[in-house]
Coordinates of C-alpha atoms and ligand atoms in Angstrom, one line a residue:
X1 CA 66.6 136.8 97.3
X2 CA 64.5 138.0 100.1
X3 CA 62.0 136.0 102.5
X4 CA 59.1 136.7 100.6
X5 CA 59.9 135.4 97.0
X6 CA 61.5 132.1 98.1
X7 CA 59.4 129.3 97.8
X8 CA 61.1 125.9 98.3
X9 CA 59.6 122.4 97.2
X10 CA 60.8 120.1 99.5
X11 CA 57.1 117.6 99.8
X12 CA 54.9 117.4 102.8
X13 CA 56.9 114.2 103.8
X14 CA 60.5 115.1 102.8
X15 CA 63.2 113.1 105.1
X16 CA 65.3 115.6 107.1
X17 CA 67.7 113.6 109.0
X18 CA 71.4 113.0 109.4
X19 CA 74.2 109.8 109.5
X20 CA 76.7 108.3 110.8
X21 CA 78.2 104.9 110.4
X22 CA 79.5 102.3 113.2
X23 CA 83.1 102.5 113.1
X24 CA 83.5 106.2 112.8
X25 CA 81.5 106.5 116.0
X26 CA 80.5 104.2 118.1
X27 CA 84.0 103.1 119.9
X28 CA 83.7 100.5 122.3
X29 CA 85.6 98.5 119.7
X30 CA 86.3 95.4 121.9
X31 CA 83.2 95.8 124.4
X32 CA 79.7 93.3 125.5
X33 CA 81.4 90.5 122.8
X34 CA 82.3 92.3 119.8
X35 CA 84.4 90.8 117.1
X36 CA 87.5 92.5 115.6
X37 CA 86.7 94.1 112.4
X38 CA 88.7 94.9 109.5
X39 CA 88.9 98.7 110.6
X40 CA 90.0 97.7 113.9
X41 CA 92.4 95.6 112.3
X42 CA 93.8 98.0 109.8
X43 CA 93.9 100.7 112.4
X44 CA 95.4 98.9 115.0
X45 CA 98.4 97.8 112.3
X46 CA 98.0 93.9 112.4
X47 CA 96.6 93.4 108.9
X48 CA 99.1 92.0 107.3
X49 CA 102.1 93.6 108.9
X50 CA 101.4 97.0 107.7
X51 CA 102.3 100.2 109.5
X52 CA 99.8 102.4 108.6
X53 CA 100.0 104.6 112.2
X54 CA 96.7 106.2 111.8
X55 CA 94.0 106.7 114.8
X56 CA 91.7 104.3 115.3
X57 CA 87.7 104.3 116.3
X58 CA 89.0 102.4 119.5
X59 CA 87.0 105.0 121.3
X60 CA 85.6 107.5 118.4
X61 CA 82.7 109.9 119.3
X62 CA 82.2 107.3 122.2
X63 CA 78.4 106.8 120.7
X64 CA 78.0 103.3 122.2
X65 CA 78.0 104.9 125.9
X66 CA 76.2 108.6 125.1
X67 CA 73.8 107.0 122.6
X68 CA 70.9 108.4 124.9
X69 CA 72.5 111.7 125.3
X70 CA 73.3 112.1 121.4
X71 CA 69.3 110.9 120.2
X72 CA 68.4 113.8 123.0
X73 CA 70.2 116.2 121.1
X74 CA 68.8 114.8 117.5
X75 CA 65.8 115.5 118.8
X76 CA 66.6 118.6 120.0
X77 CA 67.8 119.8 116.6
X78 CA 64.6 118.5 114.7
X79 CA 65.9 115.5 113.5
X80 CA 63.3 113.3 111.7
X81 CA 65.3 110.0 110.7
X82 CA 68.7 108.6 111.9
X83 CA 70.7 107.1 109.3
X84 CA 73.7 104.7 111.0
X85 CA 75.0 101.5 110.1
X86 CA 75.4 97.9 112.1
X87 CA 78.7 97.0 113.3
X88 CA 78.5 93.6 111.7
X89 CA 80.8 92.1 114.5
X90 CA 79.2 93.2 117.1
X91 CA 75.9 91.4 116.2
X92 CA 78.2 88.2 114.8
X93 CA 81.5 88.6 116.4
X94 CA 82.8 85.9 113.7
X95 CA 80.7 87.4 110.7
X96 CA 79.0 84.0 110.8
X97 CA 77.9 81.3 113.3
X98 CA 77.0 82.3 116.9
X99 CA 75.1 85.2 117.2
X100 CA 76.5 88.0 120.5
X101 CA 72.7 89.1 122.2
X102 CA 73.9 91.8 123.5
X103 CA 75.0 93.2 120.4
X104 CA 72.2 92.8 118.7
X105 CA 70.3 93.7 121.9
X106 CA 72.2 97.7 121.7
X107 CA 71.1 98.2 118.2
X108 CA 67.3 97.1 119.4
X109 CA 67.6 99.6 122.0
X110 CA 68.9 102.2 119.9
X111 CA 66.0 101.8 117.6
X112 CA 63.6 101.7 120.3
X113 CA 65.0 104.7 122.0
X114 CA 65.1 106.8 118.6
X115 CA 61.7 105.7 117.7
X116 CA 60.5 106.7 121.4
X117 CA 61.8 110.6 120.2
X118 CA 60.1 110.6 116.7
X119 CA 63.4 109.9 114.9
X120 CA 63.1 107.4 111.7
X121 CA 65.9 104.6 112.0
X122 CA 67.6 103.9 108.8
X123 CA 69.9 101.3 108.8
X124 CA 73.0 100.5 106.6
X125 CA 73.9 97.1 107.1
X126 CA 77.3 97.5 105.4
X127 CA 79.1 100.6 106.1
X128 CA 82.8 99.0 105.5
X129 CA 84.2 97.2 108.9
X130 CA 83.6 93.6 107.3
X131 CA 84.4 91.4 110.3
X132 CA 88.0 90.5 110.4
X133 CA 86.8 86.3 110.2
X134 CA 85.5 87.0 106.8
X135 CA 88.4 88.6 105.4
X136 CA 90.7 86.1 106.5
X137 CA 88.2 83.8 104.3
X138 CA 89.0 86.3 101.2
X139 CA 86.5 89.3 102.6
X140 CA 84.4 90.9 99.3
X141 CA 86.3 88.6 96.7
X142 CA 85.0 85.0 97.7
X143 CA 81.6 84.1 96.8
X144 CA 80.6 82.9 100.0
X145 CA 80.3 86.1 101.6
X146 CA 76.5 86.3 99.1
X147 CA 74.9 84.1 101.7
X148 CA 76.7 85.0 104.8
X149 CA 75.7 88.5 104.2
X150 CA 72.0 87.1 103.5
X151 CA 72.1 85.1 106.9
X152 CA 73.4 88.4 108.8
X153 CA 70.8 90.6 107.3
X154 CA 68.0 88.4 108.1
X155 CA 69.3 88.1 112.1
X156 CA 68.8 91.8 111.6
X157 CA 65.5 92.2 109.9
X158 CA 63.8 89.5 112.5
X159 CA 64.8 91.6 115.4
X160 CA 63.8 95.0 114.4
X161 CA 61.1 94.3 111.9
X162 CA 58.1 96.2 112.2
X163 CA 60.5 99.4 114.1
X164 CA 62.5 100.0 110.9
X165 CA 60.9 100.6 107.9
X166 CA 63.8 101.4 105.5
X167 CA 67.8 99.1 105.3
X168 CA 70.2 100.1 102.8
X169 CA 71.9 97.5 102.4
X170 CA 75.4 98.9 101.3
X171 CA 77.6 101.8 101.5
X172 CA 79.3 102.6 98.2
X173 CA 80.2 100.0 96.7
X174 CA 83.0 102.1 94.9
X175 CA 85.1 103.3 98.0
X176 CA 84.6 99.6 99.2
X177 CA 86.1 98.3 95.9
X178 CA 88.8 101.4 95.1
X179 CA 90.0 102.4 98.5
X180 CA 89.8 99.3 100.2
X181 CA 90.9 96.6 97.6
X182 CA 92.7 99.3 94.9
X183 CA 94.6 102.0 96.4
X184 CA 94.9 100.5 100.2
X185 CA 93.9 103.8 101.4
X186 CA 91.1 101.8 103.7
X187 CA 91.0 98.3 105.2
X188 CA 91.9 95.7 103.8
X189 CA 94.3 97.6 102.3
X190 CA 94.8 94.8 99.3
X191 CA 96.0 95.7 96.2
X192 CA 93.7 93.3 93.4
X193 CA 93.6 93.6 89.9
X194 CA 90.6 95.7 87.6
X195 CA 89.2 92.3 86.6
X196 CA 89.3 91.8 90.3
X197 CA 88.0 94.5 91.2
X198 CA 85.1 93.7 88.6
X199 CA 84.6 90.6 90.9
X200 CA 84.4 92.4 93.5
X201 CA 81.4 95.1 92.6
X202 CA 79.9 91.6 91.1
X203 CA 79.6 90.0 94.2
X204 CA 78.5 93.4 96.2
X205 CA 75.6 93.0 93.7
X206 CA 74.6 89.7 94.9
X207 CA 74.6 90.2 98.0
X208 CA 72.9 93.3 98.1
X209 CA 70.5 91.3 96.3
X210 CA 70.2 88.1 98.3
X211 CA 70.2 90.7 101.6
X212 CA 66.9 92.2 100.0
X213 CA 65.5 88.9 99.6
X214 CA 66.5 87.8 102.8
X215 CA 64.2 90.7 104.4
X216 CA 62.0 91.2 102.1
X217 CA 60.6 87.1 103.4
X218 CA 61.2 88.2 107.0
X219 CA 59.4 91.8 106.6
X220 CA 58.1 92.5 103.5
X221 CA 56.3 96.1 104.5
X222 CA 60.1 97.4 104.6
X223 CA 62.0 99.1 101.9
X224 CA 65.1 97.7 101.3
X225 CA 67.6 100.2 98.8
X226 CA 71.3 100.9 98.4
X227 CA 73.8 103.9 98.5
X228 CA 76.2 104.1 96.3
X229 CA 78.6 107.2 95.0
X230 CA 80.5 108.3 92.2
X231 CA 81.2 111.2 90.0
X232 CA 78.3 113.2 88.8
X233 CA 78.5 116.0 86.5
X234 CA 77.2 119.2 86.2
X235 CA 76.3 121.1 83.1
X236 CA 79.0 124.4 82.7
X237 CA 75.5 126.1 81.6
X238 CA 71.9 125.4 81.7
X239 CA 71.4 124.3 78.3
X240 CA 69.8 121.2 77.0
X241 CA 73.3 120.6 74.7
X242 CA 75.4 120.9 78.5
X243 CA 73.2 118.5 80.5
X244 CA 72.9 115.9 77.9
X245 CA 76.9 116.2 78.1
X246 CA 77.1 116.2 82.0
X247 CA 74.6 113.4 81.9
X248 CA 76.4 110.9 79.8
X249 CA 79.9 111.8 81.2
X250 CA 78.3 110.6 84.8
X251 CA 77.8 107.4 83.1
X252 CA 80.3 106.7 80.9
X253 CA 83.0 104.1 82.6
X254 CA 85.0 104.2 79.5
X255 CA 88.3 106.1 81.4
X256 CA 90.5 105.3 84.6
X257 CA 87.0 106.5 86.8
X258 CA 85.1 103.5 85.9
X259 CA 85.2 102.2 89.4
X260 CA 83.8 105.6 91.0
X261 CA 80.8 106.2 89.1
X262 CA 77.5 105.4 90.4
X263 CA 76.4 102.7 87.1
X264 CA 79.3 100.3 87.5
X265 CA 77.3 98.6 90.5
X266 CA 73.8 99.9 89.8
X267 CA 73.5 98.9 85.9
X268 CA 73.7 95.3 87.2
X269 CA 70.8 95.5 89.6
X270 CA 68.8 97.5 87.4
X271 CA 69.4 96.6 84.1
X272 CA 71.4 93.2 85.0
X273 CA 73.6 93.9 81.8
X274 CA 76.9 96.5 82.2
X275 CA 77.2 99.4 80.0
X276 CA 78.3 99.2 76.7
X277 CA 81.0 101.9 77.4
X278 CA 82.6 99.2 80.3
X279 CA 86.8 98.7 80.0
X280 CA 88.5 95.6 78.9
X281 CA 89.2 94.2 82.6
X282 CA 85.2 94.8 83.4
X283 CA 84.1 93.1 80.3
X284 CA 86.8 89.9 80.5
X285 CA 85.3 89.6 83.8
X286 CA 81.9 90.0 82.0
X287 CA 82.3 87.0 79.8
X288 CA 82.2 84.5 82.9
X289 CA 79.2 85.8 84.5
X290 CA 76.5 82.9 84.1
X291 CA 73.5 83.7 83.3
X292 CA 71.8 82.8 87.0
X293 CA 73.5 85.6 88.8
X294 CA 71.8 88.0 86.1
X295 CA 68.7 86.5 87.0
X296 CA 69.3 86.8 91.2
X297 CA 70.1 90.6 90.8
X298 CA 67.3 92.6 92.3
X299 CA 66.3 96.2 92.2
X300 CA 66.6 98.8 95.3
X301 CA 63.3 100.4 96.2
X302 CA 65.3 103.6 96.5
X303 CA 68.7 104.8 95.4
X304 CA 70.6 106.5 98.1
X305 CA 73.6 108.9 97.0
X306 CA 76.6 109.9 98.8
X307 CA 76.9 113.2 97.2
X308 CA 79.6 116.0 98.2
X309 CA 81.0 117.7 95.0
X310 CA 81.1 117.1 90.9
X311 CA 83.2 118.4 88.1
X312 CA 82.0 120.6 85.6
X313 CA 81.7 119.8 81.9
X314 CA 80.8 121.4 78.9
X315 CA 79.0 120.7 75.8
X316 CA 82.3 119.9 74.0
X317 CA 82.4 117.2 76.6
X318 CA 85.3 118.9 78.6
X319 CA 86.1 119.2 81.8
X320 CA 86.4 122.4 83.2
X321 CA 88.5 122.5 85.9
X322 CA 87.6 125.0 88.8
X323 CA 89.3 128.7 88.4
X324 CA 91.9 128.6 90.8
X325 CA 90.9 130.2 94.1
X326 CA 87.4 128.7 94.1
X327 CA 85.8 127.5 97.6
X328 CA 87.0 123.9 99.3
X329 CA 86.2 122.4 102.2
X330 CA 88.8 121.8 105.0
X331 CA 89.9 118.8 103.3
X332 CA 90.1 120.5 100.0
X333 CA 87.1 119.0 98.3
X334 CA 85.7 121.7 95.7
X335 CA 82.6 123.2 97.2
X336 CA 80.3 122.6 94.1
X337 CA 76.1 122.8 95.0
X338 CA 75.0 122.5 91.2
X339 CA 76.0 118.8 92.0
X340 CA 73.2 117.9 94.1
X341 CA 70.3 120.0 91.8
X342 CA 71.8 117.9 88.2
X343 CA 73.2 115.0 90.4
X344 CA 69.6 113.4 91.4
X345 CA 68.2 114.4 88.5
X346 CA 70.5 112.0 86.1
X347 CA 70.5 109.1 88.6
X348 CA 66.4 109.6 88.5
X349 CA 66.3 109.9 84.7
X350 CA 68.5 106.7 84.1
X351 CA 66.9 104.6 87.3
X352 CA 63.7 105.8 87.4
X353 CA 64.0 105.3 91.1
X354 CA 63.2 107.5 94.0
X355 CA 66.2 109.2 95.2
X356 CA 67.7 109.6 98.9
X357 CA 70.4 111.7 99.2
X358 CA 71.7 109.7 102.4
X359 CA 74.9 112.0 102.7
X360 CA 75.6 115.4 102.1
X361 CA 77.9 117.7 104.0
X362 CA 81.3 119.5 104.6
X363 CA 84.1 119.2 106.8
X364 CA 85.3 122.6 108.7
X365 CA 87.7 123.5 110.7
X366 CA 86.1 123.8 113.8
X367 CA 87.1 125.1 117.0
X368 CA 85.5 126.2 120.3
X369 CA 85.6 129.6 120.5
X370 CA 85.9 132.2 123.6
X371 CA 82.5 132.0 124.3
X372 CA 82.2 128.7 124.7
X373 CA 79.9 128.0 121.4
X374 CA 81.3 126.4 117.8
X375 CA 80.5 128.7 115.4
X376 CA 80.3 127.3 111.8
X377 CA 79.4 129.6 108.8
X378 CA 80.9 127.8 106.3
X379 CA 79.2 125.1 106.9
X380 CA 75.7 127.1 107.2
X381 CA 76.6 128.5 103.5
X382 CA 77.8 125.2 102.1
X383 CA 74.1 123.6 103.3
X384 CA 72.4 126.5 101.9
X385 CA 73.8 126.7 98.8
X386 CA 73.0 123.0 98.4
X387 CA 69.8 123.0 99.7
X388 CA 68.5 125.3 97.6
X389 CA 70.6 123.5 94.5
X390 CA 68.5 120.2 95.7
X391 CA 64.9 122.5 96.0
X392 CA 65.7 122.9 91.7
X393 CA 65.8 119.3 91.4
X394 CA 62.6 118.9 93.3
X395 CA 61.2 121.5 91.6
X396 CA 61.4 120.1 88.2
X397 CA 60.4 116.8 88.8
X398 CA 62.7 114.5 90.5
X399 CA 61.1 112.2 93.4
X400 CA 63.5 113.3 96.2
X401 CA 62.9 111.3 99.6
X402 CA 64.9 113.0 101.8
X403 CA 68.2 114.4 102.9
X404 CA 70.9 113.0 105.2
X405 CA 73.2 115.0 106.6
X406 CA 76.7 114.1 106.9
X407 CA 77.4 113.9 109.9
X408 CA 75.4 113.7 113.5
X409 CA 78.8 114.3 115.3
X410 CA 82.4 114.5 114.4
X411 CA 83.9 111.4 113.8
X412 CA 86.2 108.9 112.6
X413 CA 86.9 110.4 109.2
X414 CA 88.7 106.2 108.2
X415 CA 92.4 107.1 106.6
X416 CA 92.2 111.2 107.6
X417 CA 91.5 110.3 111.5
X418 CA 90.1 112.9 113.6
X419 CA 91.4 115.6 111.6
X420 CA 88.2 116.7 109.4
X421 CA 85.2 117.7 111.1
X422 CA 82.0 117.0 109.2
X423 CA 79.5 116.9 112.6
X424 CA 76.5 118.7 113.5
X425 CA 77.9 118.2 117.0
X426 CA 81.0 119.1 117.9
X427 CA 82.6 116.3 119.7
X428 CA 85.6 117.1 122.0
X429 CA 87.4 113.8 122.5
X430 CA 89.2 114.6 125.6
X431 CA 85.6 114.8 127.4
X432 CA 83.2 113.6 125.2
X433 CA 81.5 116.5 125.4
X434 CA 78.7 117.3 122.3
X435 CA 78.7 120.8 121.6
X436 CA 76.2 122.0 119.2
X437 CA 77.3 124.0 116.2
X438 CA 75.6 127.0 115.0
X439 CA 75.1 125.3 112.1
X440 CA 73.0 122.9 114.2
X441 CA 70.6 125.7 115.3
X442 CA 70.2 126.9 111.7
X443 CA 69.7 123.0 110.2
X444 CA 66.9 122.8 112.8
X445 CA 65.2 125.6 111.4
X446 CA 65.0 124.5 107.9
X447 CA 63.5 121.1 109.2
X448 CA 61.1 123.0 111.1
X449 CA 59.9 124.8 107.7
X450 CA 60.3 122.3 105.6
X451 CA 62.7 124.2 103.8
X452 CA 61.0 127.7 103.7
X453 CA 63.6 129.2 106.1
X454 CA 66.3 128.7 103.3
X455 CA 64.4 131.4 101.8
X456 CA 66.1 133.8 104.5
X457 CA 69.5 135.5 104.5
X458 CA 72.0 133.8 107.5
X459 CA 73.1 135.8 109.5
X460 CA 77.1 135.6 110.4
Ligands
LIG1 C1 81.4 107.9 103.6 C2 81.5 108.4 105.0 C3 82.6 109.5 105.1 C4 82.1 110.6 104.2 C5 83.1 111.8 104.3 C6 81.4 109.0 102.6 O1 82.2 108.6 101.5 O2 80.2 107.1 103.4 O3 81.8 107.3 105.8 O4 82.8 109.8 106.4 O5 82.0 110.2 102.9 O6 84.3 111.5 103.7

């Protein structure tokens, strides 16, 4: 492909931004009256007596004192929104109760200071460290937590309403329920059972939907949606047999994946009803929903997805595994960009939603090289290749609102620590200094065209 025949479709008003999230880079864990959270909990080994000895975002990218320095270099690089999340426990040190002012007060500033360089700020309100008060009250599994999370995000909308015109209210529900309440890979670290974990997603629906409520009253110009992940699979060929296959294999929770696929949570706010294809556990839990939480669920405006690789399927309805020797990232995830062209285009066709894809992106191995620079090509290819994947499902139809990259800056990568490097901007922790990756440069210019720079070899 030469620069002359591409034409990408990104719209006039595409979102080209990046993310981040509190805990993997902010630091400053015990700073100005912030609470303990779950994270800092888990990290720092005094949940429940476990020895987990892995890093903690004590420090982290040190965001919470180069905040200035970091929107500079957003808007250095093009940047047009900032996606990052709320440490709950720095606005509400307990979760609940007495509100710390000079929490909140760093968030207003950050907001005002992004909108002051013509970034959007998007704000997750949940992006996992759950204050470590409300777990000791039972955390995601005690029905409380609906209108405590309610309270929190109104304390949030009344300060920044009228700067912020877009909250997601939750970040993946599935890695909240799996990793942190399954397979103790993240905090809490519990170990509950599937009907639990049923619970769980049950009550992250409710309070997404009392949150939206809760804002909606406070500022109702803003758009209040969700992120959520899961597997999404892509057809082995392009024929109307293989997509119909890869389509209802991404929804089907009828195996072991039913907790990491992307309907488990959003079937309830959508279509307040489950699947049929739900497991036993899911649909004993089922049976002792009333009918009054069906009627409090309430639909996202938009449907962010976390989206970084897919398996492949057939028309059989097999999986086929990748031929050995095919690309991974650094951390070994499968390096597969026909996720993000058929991925959007199933969650669109079920939801009938728009569609952010609020994180995308690949972790390298990154180094500072002799010249002083961090030169990433993989990273340039990965982006390219699912770019232009993404610019297929624009073309043929699907209302995409943007892109996200994962991440602004290395970070915190939770259980893996500082060894995976997803960042834009290289972050070396011994100084805190950013370094820009090449990558950077070259995301910059696609923002700049809106997409039509894709169009053009890279050169390596
Ligand atoms: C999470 C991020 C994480 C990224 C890369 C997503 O699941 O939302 O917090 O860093 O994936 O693992």
């Amino acid at each position: 492909m030469n620069a002359t025949d591409c034409i990408t479709h990104f719209p006039k008003d595409f979102i080209w931004g990046a993310a981040c999230a509190s805990y993997q880079c902010e630091g400053a864990w015990n700073e100005d009256g912030k609470g303990p959270s779950i994270w800092d909990e888990f990290c720092h080994d005094t949940i429940d007596g476990k020895n987990l000895n892995i890093s903690n975002g004590d420090i982290a990218s040190d965001f919470y004192h180069h905040w200035r320095e970091d929107i500079a270099l957003m808007k250095a690089h093009n940047i047009r929104a900032y996606r990052f999340s709320v440490s709950w426990s720095r606005v509400l040190p307990d979760g609940e109760g007495k509100v710390n002012e000079q929490g909140l007060q760093w968030y207003s500033d950050v907001v005002d200071e992004l909108l002051a360089n013509g970034i959007e700020p998007m704000i997750t309100l949940y992006h996992w460290d759950l204050p470590a008060a409300l777990q000791d009250k039972g955390g995601w599994l005690n029905r409380d937590i609906i209108d405590v999370f309610a309270e929190y995000a109104a304390i949030i909308a009344e300060k920044l309403k009228g700067r912020v015109k877009r909250y997601m209210t939750l970040n993946e529900p599935a890695c909240i329920v799996q990793a942190g309440y399954s397979k103790m890979l993240h905090a809490p670290g519990w170990r509950v059972s599937d009907e639990k974990m049923a619970r769980i997603f049950h009550i992250l629906a409710l309070s997404h939907s009392a949150a939206k409520r809760a804002i909606k009253m406070i500022d109702p110009a803003a758009q209040v949606g969700i992120v959520t992940c899961g597997r999404l699979f892509w057809p082995e060929r392009d024929t109307p047999e293989n997509r119909e296959a890869a389509y209802r294999a991404s929804f089907d929770l009828s195996d072991a994946y039913w907790p990491f696929k992307h309907n488990i949570l959003l079937d309830s706010l959508i279509f307040c009803r489950y699947d049929a294809s739900i497991p036993a556990p899911v649909r004993r839990f089922a049976a002792t929903i009333p009918e009054s939480d069906w009627e409090r669920m309430e639909t996202p405006d938009f449907i962010g997805i976390n989206v970084y690789d897919g398996p492949c399927i057939n028309a059989a309805r097999e999986t086929v595994a990748p031929m050995y020797g095919s690309p991974v990232s650094a951390c070994r995830w499968p390096i597969t960009p026909e996720v993000l062209h058929y991925g959007p285009e199933y969650i669109y066709r079920r939801y009938r939603l728009p569609v952010l894809i609020s994180e995308n992106g690949i972790s390298c191995n990154d180094m500072i090289f002799d010249d002083g620079r961090v030169h990433d090509p993989q990273r340039i290819q990965y982006l390219r290749r699912y770019l232009l994947a993404l610019d297929k499902a624009i073309e043929e139809g699907t209302p995409v609102m943007g892109y996200l990259q994962w991440s602004v800056m290395d970070n915190m990568e939770w259980n893996s620590g500082y060894n995976e490097r997803f960042g834009m901007f290289f972050v070396d922790y011994q100084t805190k200094q950013r370094i820009p990756k090449d990558s950077a440069a070259w995301y910059a210019k696609v923002i700049a065209t809106n997409g039509q720079s894709l169009g053009e070899m890279p050169r390596f």
